[in-house]
C-alpha positions as CSV (number, residue, x, y, z in Angstrom):
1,X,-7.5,127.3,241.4
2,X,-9.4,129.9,239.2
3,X,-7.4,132.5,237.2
4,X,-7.9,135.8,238.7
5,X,-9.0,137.1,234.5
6,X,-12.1,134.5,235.3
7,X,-13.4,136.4,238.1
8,X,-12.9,139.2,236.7
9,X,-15.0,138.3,233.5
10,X,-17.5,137.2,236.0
11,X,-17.7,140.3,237.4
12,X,-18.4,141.9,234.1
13,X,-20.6,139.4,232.7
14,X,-23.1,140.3,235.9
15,X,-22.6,144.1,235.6
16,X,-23.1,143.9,231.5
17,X,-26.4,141.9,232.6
18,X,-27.6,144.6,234.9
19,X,-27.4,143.4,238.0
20,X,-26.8,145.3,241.1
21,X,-23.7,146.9,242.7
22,X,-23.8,144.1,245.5
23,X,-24.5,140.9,243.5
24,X,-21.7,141.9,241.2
25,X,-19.3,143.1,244.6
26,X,-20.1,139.7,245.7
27,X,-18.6,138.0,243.4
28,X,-15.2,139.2,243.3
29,X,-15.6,138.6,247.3
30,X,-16.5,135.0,246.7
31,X,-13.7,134.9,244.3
32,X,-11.1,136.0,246.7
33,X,-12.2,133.8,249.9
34,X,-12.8,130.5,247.4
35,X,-8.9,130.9,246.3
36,X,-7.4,131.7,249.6
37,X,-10.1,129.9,252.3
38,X,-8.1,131.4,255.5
39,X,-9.1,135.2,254.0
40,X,-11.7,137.0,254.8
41,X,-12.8,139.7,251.6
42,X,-14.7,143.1,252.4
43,X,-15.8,145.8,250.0
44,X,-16.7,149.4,251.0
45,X,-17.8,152.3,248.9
46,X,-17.3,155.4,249.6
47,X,-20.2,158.3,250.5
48,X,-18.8,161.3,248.6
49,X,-21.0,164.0,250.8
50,X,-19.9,162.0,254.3
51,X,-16.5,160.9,253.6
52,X,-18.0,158.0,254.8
53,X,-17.2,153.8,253.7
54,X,-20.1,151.7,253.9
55,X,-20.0,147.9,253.2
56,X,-21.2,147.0,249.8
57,X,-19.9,143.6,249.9
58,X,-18.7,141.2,252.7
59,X,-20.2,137.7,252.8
60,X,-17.9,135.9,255.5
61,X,-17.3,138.6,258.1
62,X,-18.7,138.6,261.0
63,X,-22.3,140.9,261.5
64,X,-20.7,142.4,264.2
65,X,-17.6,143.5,262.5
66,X,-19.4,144.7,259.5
67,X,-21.4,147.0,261.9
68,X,-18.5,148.7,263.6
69,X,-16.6,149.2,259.9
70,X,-19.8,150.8,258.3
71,X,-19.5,153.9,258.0
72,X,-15.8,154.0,258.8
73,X,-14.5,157.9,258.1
74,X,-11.6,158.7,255.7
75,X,-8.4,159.4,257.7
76,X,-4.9,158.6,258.4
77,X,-5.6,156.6,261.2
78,X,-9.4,154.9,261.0
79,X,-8.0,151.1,260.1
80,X,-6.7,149.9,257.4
81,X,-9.3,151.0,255.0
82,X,-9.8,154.6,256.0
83,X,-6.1,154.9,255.6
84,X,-5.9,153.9,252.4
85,X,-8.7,155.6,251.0
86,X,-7.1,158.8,252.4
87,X,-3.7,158.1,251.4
88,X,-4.4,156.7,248.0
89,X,-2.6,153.6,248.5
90,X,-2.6,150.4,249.4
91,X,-2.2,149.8,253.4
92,X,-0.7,146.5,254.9
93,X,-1.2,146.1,258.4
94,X,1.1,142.5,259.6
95,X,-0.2,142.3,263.1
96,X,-3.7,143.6,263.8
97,X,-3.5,143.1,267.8
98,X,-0.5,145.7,268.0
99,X,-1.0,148.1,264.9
100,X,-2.4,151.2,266.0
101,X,-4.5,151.5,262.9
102,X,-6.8,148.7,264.4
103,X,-7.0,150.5,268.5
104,X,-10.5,150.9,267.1
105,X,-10.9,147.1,266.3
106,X,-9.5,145.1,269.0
107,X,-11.9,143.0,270.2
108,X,-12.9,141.8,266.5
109,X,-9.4,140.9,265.9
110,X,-9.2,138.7,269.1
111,X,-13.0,137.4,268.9
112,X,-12.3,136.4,265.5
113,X,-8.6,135.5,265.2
114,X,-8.0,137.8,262.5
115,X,-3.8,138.2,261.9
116,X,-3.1,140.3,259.1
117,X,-4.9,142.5,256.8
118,X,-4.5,145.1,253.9
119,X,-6.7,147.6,251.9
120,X,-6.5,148.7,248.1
121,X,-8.0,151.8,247.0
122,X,-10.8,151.8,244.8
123,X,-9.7,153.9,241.6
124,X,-11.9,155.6,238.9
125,X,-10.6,156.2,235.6
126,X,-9.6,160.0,236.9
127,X,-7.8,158.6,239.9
128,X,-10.8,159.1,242.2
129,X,-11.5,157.3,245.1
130,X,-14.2,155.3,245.0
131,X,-13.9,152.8,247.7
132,X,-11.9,150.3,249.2
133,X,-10.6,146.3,248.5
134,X,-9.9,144.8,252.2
135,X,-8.5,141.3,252.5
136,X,-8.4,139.9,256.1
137,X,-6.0,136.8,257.0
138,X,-6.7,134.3,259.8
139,X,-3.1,133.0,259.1
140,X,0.9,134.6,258.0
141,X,0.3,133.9,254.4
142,X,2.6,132.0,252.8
143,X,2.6,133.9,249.3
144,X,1.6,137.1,250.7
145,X,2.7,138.7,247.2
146,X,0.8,136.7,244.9
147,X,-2.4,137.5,247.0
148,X,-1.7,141.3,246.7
149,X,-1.3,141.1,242.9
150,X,-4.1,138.5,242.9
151,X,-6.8,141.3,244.9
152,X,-5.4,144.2,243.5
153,X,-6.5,142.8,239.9
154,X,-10.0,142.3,241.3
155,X,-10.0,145.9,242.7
156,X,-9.0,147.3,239.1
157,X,-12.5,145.9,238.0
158,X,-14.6,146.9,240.9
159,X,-13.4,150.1,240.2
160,X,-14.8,149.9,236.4
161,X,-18.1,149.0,238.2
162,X,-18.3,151.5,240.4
163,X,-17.5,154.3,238.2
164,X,-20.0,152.7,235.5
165,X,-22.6,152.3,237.3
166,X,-22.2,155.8,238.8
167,X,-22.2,157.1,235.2
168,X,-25.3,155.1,234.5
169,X,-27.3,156.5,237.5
170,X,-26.8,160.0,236.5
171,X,-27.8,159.2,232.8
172,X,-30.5,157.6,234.6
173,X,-31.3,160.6,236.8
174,X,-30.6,163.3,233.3
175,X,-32.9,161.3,231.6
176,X,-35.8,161.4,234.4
177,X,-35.1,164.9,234.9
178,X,-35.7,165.4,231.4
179,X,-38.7,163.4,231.1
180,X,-40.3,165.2,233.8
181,X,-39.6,168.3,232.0
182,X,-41.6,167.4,229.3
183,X,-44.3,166.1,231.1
184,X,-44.7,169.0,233.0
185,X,-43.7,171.9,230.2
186,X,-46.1,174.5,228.9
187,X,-44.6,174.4,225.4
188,X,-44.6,171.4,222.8
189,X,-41.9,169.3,222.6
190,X,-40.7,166.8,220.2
191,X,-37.8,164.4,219.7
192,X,-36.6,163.2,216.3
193,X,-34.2,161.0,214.4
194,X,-32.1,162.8,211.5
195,X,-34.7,161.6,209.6
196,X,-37.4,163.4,211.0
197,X,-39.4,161.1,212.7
198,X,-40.9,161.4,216.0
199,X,-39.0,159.2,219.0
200,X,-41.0,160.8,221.9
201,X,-43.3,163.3,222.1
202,X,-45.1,165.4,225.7
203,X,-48.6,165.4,226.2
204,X,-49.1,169.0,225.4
205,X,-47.7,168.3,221.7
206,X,-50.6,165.8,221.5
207,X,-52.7,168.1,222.4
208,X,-52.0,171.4,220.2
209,X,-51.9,169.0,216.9
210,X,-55.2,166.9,217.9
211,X,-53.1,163.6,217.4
212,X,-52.9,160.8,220.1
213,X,-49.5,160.0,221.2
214,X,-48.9,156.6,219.0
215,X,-50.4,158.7,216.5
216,X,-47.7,161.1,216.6
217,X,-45.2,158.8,217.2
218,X,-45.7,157.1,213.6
219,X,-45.7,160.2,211.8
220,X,-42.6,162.6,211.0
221,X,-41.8,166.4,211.0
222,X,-43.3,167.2,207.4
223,X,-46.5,165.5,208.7
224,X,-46.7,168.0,210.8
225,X,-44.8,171.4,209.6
226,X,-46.3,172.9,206.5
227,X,-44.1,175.7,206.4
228,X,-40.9,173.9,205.2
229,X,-40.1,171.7,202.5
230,X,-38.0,168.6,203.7
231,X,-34.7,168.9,202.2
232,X,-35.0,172.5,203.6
233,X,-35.8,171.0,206.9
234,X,-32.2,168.4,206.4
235,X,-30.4,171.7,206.2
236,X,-30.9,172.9,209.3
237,X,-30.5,169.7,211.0
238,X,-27.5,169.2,209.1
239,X,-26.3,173.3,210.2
240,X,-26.8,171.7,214.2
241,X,-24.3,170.0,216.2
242,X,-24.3,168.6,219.7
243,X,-25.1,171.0,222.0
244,X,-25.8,173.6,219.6
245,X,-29.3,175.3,218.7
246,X,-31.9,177.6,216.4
247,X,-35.0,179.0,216.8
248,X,-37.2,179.6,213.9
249,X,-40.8,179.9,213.0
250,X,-42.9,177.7,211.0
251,X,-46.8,176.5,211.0
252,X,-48.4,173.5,212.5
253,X,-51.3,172.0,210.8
254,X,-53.4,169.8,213.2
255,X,-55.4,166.8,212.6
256,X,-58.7,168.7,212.0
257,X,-57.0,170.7,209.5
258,X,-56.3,174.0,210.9
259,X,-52.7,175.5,211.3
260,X,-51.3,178.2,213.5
261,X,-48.1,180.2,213.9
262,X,-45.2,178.5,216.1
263,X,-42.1,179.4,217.0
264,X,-39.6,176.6,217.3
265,X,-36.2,176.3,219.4
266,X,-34.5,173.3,217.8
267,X,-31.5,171.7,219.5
268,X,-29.6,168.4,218.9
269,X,-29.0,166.4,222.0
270,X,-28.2,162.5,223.1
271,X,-31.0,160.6,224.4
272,X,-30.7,156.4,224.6
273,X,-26.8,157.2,223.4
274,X,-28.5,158.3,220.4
275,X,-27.8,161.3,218.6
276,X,-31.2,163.1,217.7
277,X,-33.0,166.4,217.9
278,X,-35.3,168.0,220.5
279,X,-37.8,170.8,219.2
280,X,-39.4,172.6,221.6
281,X,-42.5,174.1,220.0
282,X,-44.3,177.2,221.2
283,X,-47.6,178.6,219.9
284,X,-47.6,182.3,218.7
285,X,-51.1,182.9,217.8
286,X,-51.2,184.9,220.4
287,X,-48.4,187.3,220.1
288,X,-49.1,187.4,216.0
289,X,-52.5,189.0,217.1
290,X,-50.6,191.7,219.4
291,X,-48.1,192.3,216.8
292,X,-50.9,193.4,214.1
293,X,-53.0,195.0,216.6
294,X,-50.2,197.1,217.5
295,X,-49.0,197.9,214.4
296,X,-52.5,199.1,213.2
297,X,-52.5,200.9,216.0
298,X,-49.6,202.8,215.2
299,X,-50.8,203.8,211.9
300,X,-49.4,207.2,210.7
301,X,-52.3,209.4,211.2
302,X,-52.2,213.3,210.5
303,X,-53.6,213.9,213.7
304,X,-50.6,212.9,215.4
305,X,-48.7,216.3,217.1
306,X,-45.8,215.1,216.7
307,X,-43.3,213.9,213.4
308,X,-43.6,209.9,212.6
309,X,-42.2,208.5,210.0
310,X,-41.4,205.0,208.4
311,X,-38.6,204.3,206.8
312,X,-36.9,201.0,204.7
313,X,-34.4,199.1,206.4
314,X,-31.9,200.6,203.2
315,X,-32.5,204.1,205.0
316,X,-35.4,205.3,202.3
317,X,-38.4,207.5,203.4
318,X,-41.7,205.4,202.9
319,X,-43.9,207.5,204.8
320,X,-44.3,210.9,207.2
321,X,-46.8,212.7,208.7
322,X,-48.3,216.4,208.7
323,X,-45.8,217.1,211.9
324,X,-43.0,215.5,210.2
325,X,-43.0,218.6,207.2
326,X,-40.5,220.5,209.7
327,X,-38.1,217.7,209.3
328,X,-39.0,217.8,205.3
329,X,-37.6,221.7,205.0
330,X,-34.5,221.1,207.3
331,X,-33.0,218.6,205.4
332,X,-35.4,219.2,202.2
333,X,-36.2,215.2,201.2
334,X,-39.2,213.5,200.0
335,X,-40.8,210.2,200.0
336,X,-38.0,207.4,198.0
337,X,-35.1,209.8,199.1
338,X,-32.7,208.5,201.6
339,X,-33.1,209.5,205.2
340,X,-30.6,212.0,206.2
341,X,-27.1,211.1,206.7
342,X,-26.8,212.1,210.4
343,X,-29.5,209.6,211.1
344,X,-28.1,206.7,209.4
345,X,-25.5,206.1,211.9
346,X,-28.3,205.7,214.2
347,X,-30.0,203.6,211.8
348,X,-27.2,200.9,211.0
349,X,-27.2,200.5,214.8
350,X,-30.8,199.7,215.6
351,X,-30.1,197.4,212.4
352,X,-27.1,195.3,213.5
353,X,-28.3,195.3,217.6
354,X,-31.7,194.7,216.7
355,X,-32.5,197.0,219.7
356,X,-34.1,200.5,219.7
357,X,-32.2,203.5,219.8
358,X,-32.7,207.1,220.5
359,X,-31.1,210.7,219.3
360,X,-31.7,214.4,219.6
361,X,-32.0,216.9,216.9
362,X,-32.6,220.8,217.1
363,X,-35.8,222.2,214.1
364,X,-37.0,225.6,214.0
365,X,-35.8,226.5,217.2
366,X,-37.2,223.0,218.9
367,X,-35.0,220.3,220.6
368,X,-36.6,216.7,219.6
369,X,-35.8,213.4,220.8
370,X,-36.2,210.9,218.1
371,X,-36.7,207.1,218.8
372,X,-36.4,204.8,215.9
373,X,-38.1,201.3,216.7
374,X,-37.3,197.8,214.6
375,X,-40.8,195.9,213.5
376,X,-40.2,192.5,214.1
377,X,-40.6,190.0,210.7
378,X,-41.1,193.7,208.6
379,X,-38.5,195.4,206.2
380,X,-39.1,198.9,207.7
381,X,-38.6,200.8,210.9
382,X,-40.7,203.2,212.6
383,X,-39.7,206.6,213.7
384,X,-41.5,208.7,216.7
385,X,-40.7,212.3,217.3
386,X,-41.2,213.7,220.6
387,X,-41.0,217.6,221.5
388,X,-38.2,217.8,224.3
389,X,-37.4,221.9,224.1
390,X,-39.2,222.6,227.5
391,X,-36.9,219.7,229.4
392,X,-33.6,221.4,227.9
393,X,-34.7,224.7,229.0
394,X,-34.8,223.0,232.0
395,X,-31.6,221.3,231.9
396,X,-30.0,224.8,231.0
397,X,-31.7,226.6,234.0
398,X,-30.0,223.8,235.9
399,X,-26.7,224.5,234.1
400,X,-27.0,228.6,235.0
401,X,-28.2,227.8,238.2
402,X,-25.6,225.2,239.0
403,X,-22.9,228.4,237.9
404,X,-24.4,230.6,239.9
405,X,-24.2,228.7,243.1
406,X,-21.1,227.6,242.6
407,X,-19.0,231.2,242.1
408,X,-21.6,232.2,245.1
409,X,-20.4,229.7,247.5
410,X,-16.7,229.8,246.0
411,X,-16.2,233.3,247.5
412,X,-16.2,232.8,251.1
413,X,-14.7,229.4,251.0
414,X,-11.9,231.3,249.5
415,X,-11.7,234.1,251.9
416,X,-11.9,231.4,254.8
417,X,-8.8,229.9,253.1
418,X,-6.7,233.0,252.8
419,X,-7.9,234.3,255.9
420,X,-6.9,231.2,257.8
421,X,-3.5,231.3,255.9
422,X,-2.7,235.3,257.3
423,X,-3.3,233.8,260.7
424,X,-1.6,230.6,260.3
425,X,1.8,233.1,259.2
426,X,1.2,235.0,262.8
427,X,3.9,233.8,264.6
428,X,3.1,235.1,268.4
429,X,-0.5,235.1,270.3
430,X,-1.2,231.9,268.7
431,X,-0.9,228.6,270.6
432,X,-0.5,225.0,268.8
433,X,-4.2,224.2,270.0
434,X,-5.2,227.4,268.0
435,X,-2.8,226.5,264.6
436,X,-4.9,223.2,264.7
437,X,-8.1,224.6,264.9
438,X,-7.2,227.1,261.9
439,X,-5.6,224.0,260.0
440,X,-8.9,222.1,260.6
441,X,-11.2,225.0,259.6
442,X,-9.0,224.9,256.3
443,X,-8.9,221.3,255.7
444,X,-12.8,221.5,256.5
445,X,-13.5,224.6,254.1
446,X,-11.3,222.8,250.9
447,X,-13.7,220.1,251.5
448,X,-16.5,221.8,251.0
449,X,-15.2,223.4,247.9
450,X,-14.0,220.2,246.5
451,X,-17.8,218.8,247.0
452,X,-19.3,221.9,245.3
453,X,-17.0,221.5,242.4
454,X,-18.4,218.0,242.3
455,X,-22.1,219.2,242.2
456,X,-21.2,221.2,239.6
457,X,-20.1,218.2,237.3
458,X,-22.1,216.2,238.3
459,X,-24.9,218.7,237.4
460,X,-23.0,219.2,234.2
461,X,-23.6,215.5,233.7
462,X,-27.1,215.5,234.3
463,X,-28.0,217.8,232.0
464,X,-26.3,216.4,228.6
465,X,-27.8,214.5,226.2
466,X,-27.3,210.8,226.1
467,X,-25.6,211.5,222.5
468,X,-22.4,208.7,222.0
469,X,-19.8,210.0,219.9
470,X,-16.9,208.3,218.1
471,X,-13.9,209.2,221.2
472,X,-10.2,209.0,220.9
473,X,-9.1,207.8,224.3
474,X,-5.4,208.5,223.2
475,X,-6.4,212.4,222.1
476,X,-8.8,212.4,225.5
477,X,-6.1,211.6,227.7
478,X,-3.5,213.6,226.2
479,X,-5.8,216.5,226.5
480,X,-6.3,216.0,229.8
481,X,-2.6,215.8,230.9
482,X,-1.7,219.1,229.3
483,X,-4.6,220.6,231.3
484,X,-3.5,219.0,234.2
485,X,0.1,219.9,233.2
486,X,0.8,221.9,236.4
487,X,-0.6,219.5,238.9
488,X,1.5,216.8,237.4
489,X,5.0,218.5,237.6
490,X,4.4,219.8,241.0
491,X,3.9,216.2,242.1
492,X,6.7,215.1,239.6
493,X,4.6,212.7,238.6
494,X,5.1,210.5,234.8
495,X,1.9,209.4,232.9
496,X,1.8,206.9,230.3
497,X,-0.1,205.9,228.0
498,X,-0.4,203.0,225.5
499,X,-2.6,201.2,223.0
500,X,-5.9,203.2,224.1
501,X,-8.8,202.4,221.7
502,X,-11.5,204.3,220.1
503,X,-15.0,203.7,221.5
504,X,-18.4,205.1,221.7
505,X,-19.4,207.0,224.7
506,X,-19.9,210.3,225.9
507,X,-17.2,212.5,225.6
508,X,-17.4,215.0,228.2
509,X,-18.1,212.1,231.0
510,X,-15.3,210.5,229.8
511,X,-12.7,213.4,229.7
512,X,-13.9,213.8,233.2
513,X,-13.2,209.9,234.1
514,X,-9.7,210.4,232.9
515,X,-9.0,213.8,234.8
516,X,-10.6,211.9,238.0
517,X,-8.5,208.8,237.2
518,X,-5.1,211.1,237.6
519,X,-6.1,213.5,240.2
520,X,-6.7,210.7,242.5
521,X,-3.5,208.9,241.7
């Protein structure tokens, strides 16, 4: 009688080997009906998507049988198996004629003289079902016990082969997926040891270097990257860990010679179970062209209206224009003088977000929107003045206007109010039906002067400038509370406030966010 630890290593000897799901299934099946001959042994996986069990291994029951269990759903009630896969443990079922777990089953269990039966869950290692263990008896066993232990062993291991080969078909489908990303990628890509040589390599690498692909694939990243020395190249692999990335840009030299810009996305990854890097490598020539045709495009030139000026990235004039000499007698600085010092606040911000950023400033009786712009790969910014005094005129006509029609339409919102309140204190001639269409006008007229009040704000809103200022959300909200102050003790309401940070914003639209906030409550 074999040991159940030899069918076990059996078992694992196939799966090490590489053989299927089924030939390995099948021997753990053979096991079981080879030590107990009146048993029949039937393995089912389990569909995730269906909640489905389909037969994966049963090599003595019946065709017919193994048609009407395939595909058995999990449930409380679908035989033995479908039971125990939903209850997560084993099922034993002493008389199949009369157990209602087999209703499904009957004529099977009479056709075939099948007595007894019992399922064990197939586990993964996080307690997932994976499938099911089914022994049937022709017979009462006489050791019933030792047989349970004895399959229950043998289920342990098919759940180890499940589970791994699960694990190996999505490596299998990762690495496929990848593969056909290279294939089909527009950029370069390359995958390489810690030492720098090439493991694999796409067809559009072979083709922006000139080099076939066993070419490439005996050569190493200095062979092809002239831009960086080696041991500068280890330090950057050595800066990466799994998962992690950096792009930089370096030059490619090809076969014939010739190099070009690239920019490179480097990333460490874990391909074969082997721990190596993936570059993917995207030619710049292109975009290098751009970049110097725009900036000699946007050369300072005198005949330029307005001021433009270039400054370092330590905040030091390099450069101005004819139209900039307004700017030069405001604040009265030359050429190697720092900019001044309410534009380096500005300045430090374009610097740490990398991002351009805009601010206003009033010359000589003109409002001017400047926008200071980062070069990419240069040490010094670019600054564009723009003439913006007719659009604030506008803005303030708005503002007037706004006033205007807002104290206009006030005034006979008011008088409907007080009028409506005389009538609403006459206490004869009036009937209910008359009170509520006076209440109604009111209610209606107090809308309307709630929504002008609104426009105006909102108008208010519109026409500031987009300046963010340094604000003190504990000073803003205390402000607004004492403005509020009547409001709040006629409502005997409590405000508090705690911990509220300083932050940049707008400071009018935020006092109004915080009156809003406590009105409404």
């Amino acid at each position: 009688m074999k040991e159940a630890y030899i069918i076990q290593n059996l078992a694992l000897q196939k799966f090490a080997q590489g053989c299927s799901v089924n030939e390995v299934m099948d021997v753990l099946s053979n096991g079981i009906e080879e030590q107990f001959p009146d048993s029949l042994c039937s393995i089912l996986v389990l569909n995730d998507e269906e909640k489905s069990l389909y037969s994966c291994s049963s090599p003595s029951l019946p065709p017919e049988f193994i048609q009407a269990i395939n595909g058995l759903k999990v449930g409380p009630m679908n035989g033995s198996c479908g039971s125990a896969a939903y209850k997560k443990e084993l099922v034993k079922i002493e008389d199949m004629r009369k157990d209602p777990l087999c209703k499904n089953f009957r004529s099977y269990v009479s056709t075939y003289k099948l007595n007894s039966c019992w399922s064990h869950p197939i586990f993964s290692s996080k307690n997932e079902v994976l499938g099911t263990f089914a022994v049937y008896n022709k017979s009462p066993s006489k050791n019933e016990q030792h047989k349970i232990n004895f399959t229950s062993s043998l289920a342990n291991v098919a759940g180890i082969v499940l589970e791994g080969k699960k694990a190996i078909g999505k490596l299998a489908e990762s690495e496929d997926r990848f593969k056909s990303i290279m294939t089909q990628a527009g950029d370069a890509f390359f995958v390489h040891d810690f030492e720098g040589k090439f493991i694999d390599v796409n067809k559009r690498a072979c083709l922006s270097l000139g080099y076939s692909r066993e070419e490439l694939l005996n050569m190493s990243v200095p062979d092809v990257e002239k831009n960086f020395r080696p041991e500068k190249l280890v330090n950057i692999w050595e800066e990466l860990c799994l998962g992690s990335s950096i792009t930089v840009q370096g030059e490619h030299c090809r076969k014939d010679g010739t190099r070009f810009p690239v920019e490179v996305n480097l990333g460490q990854i874990k391909m074969n179970n082997q721990n190596c890097f993936l570059a993917s490598v995207r030619d710049i020539t292109q975009r290098k062209k751009r970049e110097k045709q725009i900036l000699n495009e946007s050369k300072f030139t005198t005949e330029n209206p307005f001021p433009v000026l270039r400054i370092s990235t330590k905040g030091e004039l390099l450069y101005f224009n004819t139209s900039s000499k307004i700017l030069i007698q405001k604040y009265d600085f030359e050429i190697g003088n720092d900019i001044p010092l309410e534009w380096k606040e500005h300045l430090c911000k374009v610097l740490s977000s990398k991002k351009p950023a805009e601010f206003e400033d009033y010359i000589e009786g003109k409002w001017y929107v400047f926008s200071i712009i980062p070069v990419e790969g240069m040490n010094y910014l670019n600054i564009y003045g723009l003439d913006i005094t007719v659009r604030k005129n506008v803005e303030k006509d708005l503002d007037d206007f706004a006033q205007i029609a807002s104290h206009d339409l006030q005034e006979p919102l008011r008088k409907i109010n007080v009028f409506g309140d005389m009538l609403m204190e006459i206490t004869t001639g009036i009937d209910e039906k008359s009170r509520d269409c006076i209440l109604r006008m009111q209610q209606a007229s107090k809308r309307m002067s709630r929504f002008i009040e609104d426009l105006l704000d909102y108008s208010k809103i519109s026409a500031q400038s987009m300046s963010y200022e340094t604000v003190d959300l504990e000073k803003t909200a205390k402000r607004i509370c004492e403005q509020l102050d009547y409001l709040i003790k006629s409502n005997n309401a409590v405000i508090n406030t705690s911990n509220l940070p300083k932050l940049d914003g707008l400071k009018n639209q935020l006092d109004q966010l915080f009156s809003n906030l406590i009105i409404n409550a």
